[in-house]
Structures are given as structure tokens and as C-alpha cells.
Coordinates of C-alpha atoms in Angstrom, one line a residue:
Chain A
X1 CA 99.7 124.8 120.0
X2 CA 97.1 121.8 119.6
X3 CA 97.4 118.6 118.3
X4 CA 94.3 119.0 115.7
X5 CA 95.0 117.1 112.6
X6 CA 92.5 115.0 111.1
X7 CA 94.1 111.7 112.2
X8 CA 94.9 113.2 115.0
X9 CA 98.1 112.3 115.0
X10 CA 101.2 114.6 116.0
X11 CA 101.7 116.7 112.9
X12 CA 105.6 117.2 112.3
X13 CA 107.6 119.4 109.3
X14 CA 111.0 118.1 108.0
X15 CA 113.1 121.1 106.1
X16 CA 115.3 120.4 104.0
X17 CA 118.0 122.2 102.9
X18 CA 120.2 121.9 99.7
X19 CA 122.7 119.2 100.9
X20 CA 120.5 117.8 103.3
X21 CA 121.2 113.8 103.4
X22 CA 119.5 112.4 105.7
X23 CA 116.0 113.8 105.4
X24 CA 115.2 109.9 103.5
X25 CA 116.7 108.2 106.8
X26 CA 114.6 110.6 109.2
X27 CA 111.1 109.9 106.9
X28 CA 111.7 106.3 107.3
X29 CA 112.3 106.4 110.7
X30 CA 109.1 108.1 111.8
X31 CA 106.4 106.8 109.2
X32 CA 108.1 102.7 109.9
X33 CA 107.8 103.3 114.0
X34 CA 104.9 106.0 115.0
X35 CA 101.6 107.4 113.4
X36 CA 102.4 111.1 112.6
X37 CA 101.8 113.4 109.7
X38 CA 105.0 114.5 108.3
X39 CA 105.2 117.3 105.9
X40 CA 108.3 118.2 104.0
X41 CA 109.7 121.7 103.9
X42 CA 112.1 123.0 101.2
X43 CA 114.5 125.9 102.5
X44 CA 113.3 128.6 100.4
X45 CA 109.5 128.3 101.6
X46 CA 108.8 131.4 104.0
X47 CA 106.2 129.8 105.9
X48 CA 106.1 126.9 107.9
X49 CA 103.0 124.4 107.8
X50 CA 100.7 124.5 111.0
X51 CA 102.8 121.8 112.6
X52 CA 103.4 121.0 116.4
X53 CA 107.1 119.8 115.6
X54 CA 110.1 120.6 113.2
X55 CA 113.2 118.1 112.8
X56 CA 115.9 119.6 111.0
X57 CA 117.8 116.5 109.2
X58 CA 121.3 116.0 109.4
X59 CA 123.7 116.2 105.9
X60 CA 126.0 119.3 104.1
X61 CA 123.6 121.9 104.0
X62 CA 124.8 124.1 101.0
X63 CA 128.6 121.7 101.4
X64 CA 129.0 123.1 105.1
X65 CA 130.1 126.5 103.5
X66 CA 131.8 128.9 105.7
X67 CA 130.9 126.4 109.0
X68 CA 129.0 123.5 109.1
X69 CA 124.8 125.1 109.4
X70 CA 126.3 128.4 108.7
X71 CA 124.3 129.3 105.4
X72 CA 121.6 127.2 106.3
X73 CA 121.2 129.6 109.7
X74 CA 120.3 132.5 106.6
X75 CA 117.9 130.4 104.8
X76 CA 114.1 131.2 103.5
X77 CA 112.7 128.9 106.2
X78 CA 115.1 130.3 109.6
X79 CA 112.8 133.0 110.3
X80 CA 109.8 131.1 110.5
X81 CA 111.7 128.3 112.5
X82 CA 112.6 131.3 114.7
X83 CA 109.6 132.2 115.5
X84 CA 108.1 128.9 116.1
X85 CA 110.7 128.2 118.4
X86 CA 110.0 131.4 120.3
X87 CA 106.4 130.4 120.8
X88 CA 107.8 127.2 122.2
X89 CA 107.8 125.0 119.4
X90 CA 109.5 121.7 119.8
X91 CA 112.3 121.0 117.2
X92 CA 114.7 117.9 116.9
X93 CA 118.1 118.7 115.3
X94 CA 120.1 115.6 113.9
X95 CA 123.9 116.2 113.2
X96 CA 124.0 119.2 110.5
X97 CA 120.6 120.2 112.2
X98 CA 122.1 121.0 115.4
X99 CA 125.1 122.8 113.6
X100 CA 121.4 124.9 111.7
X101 CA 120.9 125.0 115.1
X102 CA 123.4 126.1 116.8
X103 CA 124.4 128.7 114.4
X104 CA 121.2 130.1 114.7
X105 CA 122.0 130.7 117.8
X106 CA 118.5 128.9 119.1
X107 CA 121.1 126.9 121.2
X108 CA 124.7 127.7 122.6
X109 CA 128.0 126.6 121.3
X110 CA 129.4 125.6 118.3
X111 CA 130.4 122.5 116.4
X112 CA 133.4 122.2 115.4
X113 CA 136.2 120.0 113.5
X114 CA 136.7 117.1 115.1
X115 CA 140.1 116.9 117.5
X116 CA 141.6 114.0 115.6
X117 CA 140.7 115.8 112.3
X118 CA 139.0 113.1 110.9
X119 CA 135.3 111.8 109.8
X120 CA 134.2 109.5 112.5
X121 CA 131.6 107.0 111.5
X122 CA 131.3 104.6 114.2
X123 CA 128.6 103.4 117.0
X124 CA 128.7 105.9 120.4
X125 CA 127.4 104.7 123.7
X126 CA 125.6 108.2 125.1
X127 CA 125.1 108.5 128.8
X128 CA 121.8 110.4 129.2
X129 CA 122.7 113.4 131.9
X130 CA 120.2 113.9 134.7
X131 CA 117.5 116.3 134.4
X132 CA 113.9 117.8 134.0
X133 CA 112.9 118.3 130.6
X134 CA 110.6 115.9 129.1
X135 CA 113.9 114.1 127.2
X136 CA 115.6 113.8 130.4
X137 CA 112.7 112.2 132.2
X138 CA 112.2 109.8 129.5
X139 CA 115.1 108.6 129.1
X140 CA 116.3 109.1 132.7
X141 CA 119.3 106.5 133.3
X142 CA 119.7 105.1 130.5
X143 CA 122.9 104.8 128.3
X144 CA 121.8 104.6 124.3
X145 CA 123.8 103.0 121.5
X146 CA 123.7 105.3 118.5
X147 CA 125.8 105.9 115.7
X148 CA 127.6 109.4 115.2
X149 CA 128.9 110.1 111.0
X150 CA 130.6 113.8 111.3
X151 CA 133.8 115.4 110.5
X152 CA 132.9 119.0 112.3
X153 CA 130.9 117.5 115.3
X154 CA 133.0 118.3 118.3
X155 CA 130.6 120.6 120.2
X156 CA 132.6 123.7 121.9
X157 CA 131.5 126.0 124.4
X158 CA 133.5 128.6 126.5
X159 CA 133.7 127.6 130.3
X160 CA 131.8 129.9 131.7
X161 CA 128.7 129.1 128.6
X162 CA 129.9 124.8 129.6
X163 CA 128.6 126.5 133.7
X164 CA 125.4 127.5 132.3
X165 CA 124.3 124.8 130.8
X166 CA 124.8 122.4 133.8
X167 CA 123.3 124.7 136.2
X168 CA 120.5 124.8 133.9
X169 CA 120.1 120.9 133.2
X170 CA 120.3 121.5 129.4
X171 CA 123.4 118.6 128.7
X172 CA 121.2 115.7 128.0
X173 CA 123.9 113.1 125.7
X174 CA 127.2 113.1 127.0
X175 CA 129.6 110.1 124.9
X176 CA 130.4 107.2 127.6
X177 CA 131.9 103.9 127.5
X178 CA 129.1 100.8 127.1
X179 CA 128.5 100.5 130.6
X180 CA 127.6 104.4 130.7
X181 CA 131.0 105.5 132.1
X182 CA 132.5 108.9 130.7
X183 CA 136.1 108.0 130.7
X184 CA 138.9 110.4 128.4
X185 CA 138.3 107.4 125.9
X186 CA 134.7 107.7 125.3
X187 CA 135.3 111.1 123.6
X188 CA 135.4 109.9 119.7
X189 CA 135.7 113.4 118.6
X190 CA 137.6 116.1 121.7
X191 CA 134.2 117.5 122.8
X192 CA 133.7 120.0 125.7
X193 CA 132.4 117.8 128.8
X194 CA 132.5 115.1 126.4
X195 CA 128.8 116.7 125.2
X196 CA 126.4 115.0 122.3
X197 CA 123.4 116.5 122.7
X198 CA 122.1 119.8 124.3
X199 CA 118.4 120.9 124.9
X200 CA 117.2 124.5 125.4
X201 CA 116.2 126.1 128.3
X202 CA 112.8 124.9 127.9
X203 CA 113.6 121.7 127.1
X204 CA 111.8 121.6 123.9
X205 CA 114.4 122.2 121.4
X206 CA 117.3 119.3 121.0
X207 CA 120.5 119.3 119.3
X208 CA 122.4 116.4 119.2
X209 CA 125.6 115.0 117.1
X210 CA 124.6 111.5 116.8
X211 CA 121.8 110.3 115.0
X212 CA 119.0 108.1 116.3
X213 CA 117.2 107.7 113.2
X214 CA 119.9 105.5 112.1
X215 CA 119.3 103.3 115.2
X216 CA 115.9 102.6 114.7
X217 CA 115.3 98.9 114.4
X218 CA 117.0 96.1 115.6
X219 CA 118.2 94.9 112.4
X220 CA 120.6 98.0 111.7
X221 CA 122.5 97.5 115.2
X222 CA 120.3 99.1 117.8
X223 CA 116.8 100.7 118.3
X224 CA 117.7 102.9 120.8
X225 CA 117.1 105.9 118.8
X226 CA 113.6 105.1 118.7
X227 CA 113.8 106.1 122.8
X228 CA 114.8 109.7 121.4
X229 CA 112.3 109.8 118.5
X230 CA 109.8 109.0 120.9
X231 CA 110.9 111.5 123.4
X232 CA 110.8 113.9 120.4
X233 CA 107.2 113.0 119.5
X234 CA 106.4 113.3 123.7
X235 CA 107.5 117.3 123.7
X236 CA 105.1 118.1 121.0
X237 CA 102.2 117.9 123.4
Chain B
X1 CA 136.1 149.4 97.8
X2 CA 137.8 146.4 98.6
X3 CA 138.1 145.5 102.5
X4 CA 139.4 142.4 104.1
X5 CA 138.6 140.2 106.6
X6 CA 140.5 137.9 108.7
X7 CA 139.1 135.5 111.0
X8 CA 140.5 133.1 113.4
X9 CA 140.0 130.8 116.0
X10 CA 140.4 132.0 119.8
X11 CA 144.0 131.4 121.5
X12 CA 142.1 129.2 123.7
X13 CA 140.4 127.0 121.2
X14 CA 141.7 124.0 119.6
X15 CA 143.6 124.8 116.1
X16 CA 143.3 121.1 114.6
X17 CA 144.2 122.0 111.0
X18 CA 147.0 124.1 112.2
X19 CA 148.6 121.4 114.7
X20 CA 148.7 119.2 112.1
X21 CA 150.3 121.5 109.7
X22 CA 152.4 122.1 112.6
X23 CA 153.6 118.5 113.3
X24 CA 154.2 117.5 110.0
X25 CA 156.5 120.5 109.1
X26 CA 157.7 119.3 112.5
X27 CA 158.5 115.8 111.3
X28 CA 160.1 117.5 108.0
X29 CA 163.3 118.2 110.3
X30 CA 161.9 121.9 110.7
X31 CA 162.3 122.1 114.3
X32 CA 162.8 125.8 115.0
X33 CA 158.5 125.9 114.5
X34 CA 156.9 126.7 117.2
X35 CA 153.0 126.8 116.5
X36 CA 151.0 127.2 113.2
X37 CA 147.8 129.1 113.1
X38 CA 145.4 128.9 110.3
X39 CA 142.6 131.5 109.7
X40 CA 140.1 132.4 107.1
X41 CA 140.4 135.5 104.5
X42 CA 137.5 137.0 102.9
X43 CA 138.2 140.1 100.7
X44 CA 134.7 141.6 100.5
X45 CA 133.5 144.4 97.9
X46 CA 131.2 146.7 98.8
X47 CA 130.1 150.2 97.6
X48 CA 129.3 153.5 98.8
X49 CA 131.8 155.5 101.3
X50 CA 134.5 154.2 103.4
X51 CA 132.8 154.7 106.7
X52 CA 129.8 153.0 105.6
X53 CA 131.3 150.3 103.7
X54 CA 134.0 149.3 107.1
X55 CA 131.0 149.1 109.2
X56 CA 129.2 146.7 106.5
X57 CA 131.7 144.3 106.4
X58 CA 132.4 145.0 110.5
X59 CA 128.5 143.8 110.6
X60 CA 129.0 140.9 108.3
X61 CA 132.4 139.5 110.1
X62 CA 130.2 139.9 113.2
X63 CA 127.1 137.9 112.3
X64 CA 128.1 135.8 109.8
X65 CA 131.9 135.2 108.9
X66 CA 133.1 134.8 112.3
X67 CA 131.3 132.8 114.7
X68 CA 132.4 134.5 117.9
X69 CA 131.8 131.5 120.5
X70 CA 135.1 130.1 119.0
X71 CA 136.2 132.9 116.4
X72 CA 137.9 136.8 116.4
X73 CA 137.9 138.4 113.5
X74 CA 139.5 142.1 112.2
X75 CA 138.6 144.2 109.3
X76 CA 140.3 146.8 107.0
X77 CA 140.2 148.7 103.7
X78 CA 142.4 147.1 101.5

């Protein structure tokens, strides 16, 4: 994959999906803070746009039906999506993306209702785990403040699954206190390892619960998620 | 034909909807329950033989009604 538009400026596709809520948030986010060319994508095309990166929103794709990014896992646009991410196309998904995610089985695990049964809304302080994909190097050491809004976000994987994906450096968020420390209170929502974001083997596909486009200037709390948009943007290359 | 599905979460996973139905018919003054364990029931129609038809909606559970990282599921003709 090349970076050949025009502008020559990273060219990115955002799908939505019926119930999709914040696409808006995510188009802000990256048009207000970097120079790319972002295309929208409705569920039912079959084709994706020559793009060198997807981002999957977060929201109720078709009301979280059966399990949250269940349906959407079956939609028009997954094959595609598929594919690119079998050619080793980087994709970003936000909150009901990593549930798309997820349930398309292009990561592990499962997200499911939170412990305490209720919708958190709230800011999360996220530990960035050690590691070698392009995320992990860019935001090596760091602990982010972003906020988390999900009522089926606590991300479940069988122990043996949890061993894989720490051998294999994919844990990248993992919710910690504000001075980076995982403690049994930083865990808003009974997570496995405390986990808030996974990549993929290849470190070019990230899930993750909270949702930096929400944090993206200074004046709505934090800008820290621009670190992770950015580190998005980086693994198109 | 009409066949039915069941699916629910692994012993091993977290029940949250069902401990809380659990602890407030708890607090209720029902003390002789133990646990509570909800699941999901999908009654599915589907034509042609039985044969075929079970191993439709075996297919379905499999790869899309049941996610088996957390969920079982069983099927049968109803």
C-alpha cells in the first residue's frame, strides 16, 4: 500500500454503520488536528475506497443486537474490511468498533457487560503496556487520560487466549490509576488484566474501549487522544 | 420446522445480569437461592429436512448466536 493521493496526505475511510454515533466526533477530530483525506463509508457499500487506513467509529451499530458489533461483524462492508486487513491494512476501532472488531474475529476476545452492570461514562487513566508495534513505540511510557462511555465494554478473554496476547506484546491500554498504577480500583468496568485496548499480531490493527477522539483538545479535558490518533495516522505508512 | 436454541455464558464467565437477579431475589427474603443463570432463546424456522435444517441452525448458533469465547450454546427440533 502507498500513500498516493493528490495532497499527498494519508488517505483514511470511516464506515459507518446504522447506529454508528460517533462517526461526527471521529471527523472532527482528524480534519481539526492532522491533514488527511477522509472518506466516509456506509455499511451496505461492497467496496472499500483505495484508502491506507479504516477507523471503525464507536456507537450502537444496528442497537448492539444479539452482542454489541455482532450484526455489524455481517455487514456489506466486513468482507472488504477483511480483506484489507489481511493485506495488512491498518484499522483504528473506537468502542463499538472494537466490539465490529472483535466479533469479527480480526482480534481476540470479547466485550462484554460491564461487571457493575452499569454504563460508565467517566475519564480513564490508561497505562500504555510495553511493546514493539508502532503504538507501543510511540507512546512508550506514557499513561493517557481518555474518557471511556460503554455499558458492554469489559473486554474478556479465556486465560490461556489473556497468555497469548502478553507473550505476543498485543495489550497496549491497560486502565491504571493517574500516576499509571494498575491497582484492583483502576478497573471501572471488571476487565480481564484490567485490558483497554489490544493490537493485532502485526501491530496494525487497534481495538480499544475508550475513545481518544473525545480527548482531543485541551478545552474538552485532555488531548491525549491526539497521541493515539497520531499513532494511528503513523501505522498507515 | 421449528428448532431452538439456547445459549449461555461459560460457568467460568461472569453472569452480571444473573447475579443481580440473584441478589435481589436474595434481599426479597428468598434465601434458599443459590445462583441464577440467564441465557438467550432463539426459536429459529427453517425449511427442508430435519437433518439439514439441525445442522443450519447448529451452523448459525456456532457463527453467529453464540460467541464461543464467552458463550455454549445447544440445539434441538422443537
Amino acid at each position: 500500500m502507498t500513500r498516493a493521493s493528490s495532497a499527498g496526505n494519508p488517505r483514511v475511510a470511516l464506515v459507518q454503520f446504522p447506529g454508528s454515533n460517533c462517526d461526527a466526533d471521529c471527523i472532527d477530530a482528524f480534519k481539526r488536528l492532522f491533514s488527511i483525506d477522509l472518506q466516509l463509508v456506509w455499511h451496505e457499500n461492497h467496496e472499500l475506497p483505495a484508502v491506507d487506513g479504516v477507523i471503525l467509529p464507536g456507537g450502537f451499530s444496528y442497537g448492539d443486537y444479539l452482542r454489541g458489533g455482532a450484526l455489524a461483524s455481517c455487514s456489506k462492508i466486513m468482507p472488504a474490511i477483511k480483506a484489507f486487513a489481511n493485506k495488512g491494512g491498518a484499522i483504528l476501532g473506537i468502542c463499538n468498533g472494537f466490539q465490529v472488531l472483535t466479533e469479527s474475529h480480526l482480534l481476540p476476545g470479547i466485550l462484554m457487560k460491564n461487571a457493575g452492570q452499569k454504563f460508565i461514562c467517566e475519564y480513564a487513566n490508561l497505562k500504555v503496556v510495553a511493546g514493539s508495534s508502532v503504538y507501543h513505540k510511540s507512546l512508550s511510557g506514557k499513561t493517557l487520560r481518555v474518557p471511556i462511555a460503554h455499558g458492554e465494554g469489559r473486554f474478556y478473554v479465556p486465560d490461556a487466549e489473556l497468555k497469548k496476547l502478553q507473550d505476543k506484546g498485543q495489550i497496549l491500554f491497560q486502565y491504571a490509576d493517574a500516576k499509571g498504577q494498575v491497582t484492583d480500583e483502576s478497573n471501572p468496568n471488571g476487565a480481564t488484566a484490567h485490558i483497554a485496548g489490544i493490537v493485532s499480531e502485526n501491530g496494525k490493527i487497534l481495538g480499544m474501549m475508550p475513545h481518544p477522539e473525545r480527548a482531543s483538545d485541551p478545552l474538552l479535558g485532555s488531548a491525549d487522544g491526539k497521541l493515539i490518533l497520531e499513532a494511528f495516522l503513523a501505522t498507515l505508512v | 420446522m421449528k428448532y431452538e436454541v439456547i445459549v449461555e455464558l461459560k460457568d467460568e464467565v461472569l453472569d452480571t445480569q444473573g447475579r443481580a437477579i440473584q441478589q435481589t431475589l436474595h434481599r426479597l427474603g428468598h434465601e434458599a437461592l443459590g445462583s441464577v443463570k440467564v441465557s438467550k432463546r432463539f426459536v429459529l424456522e427453517v425449511s427442508g429436512d430435519e437433518a439439514q435444517g439441525l445442522a443450519l441452525v447448529q451452523k448459525l448458533a456456532a457463527e453467529h448466536l453464540a460467541n464461543t469465547v464467552a458463550e455454549t450454546f445447544s440445539c434441538r427440533k422443537l
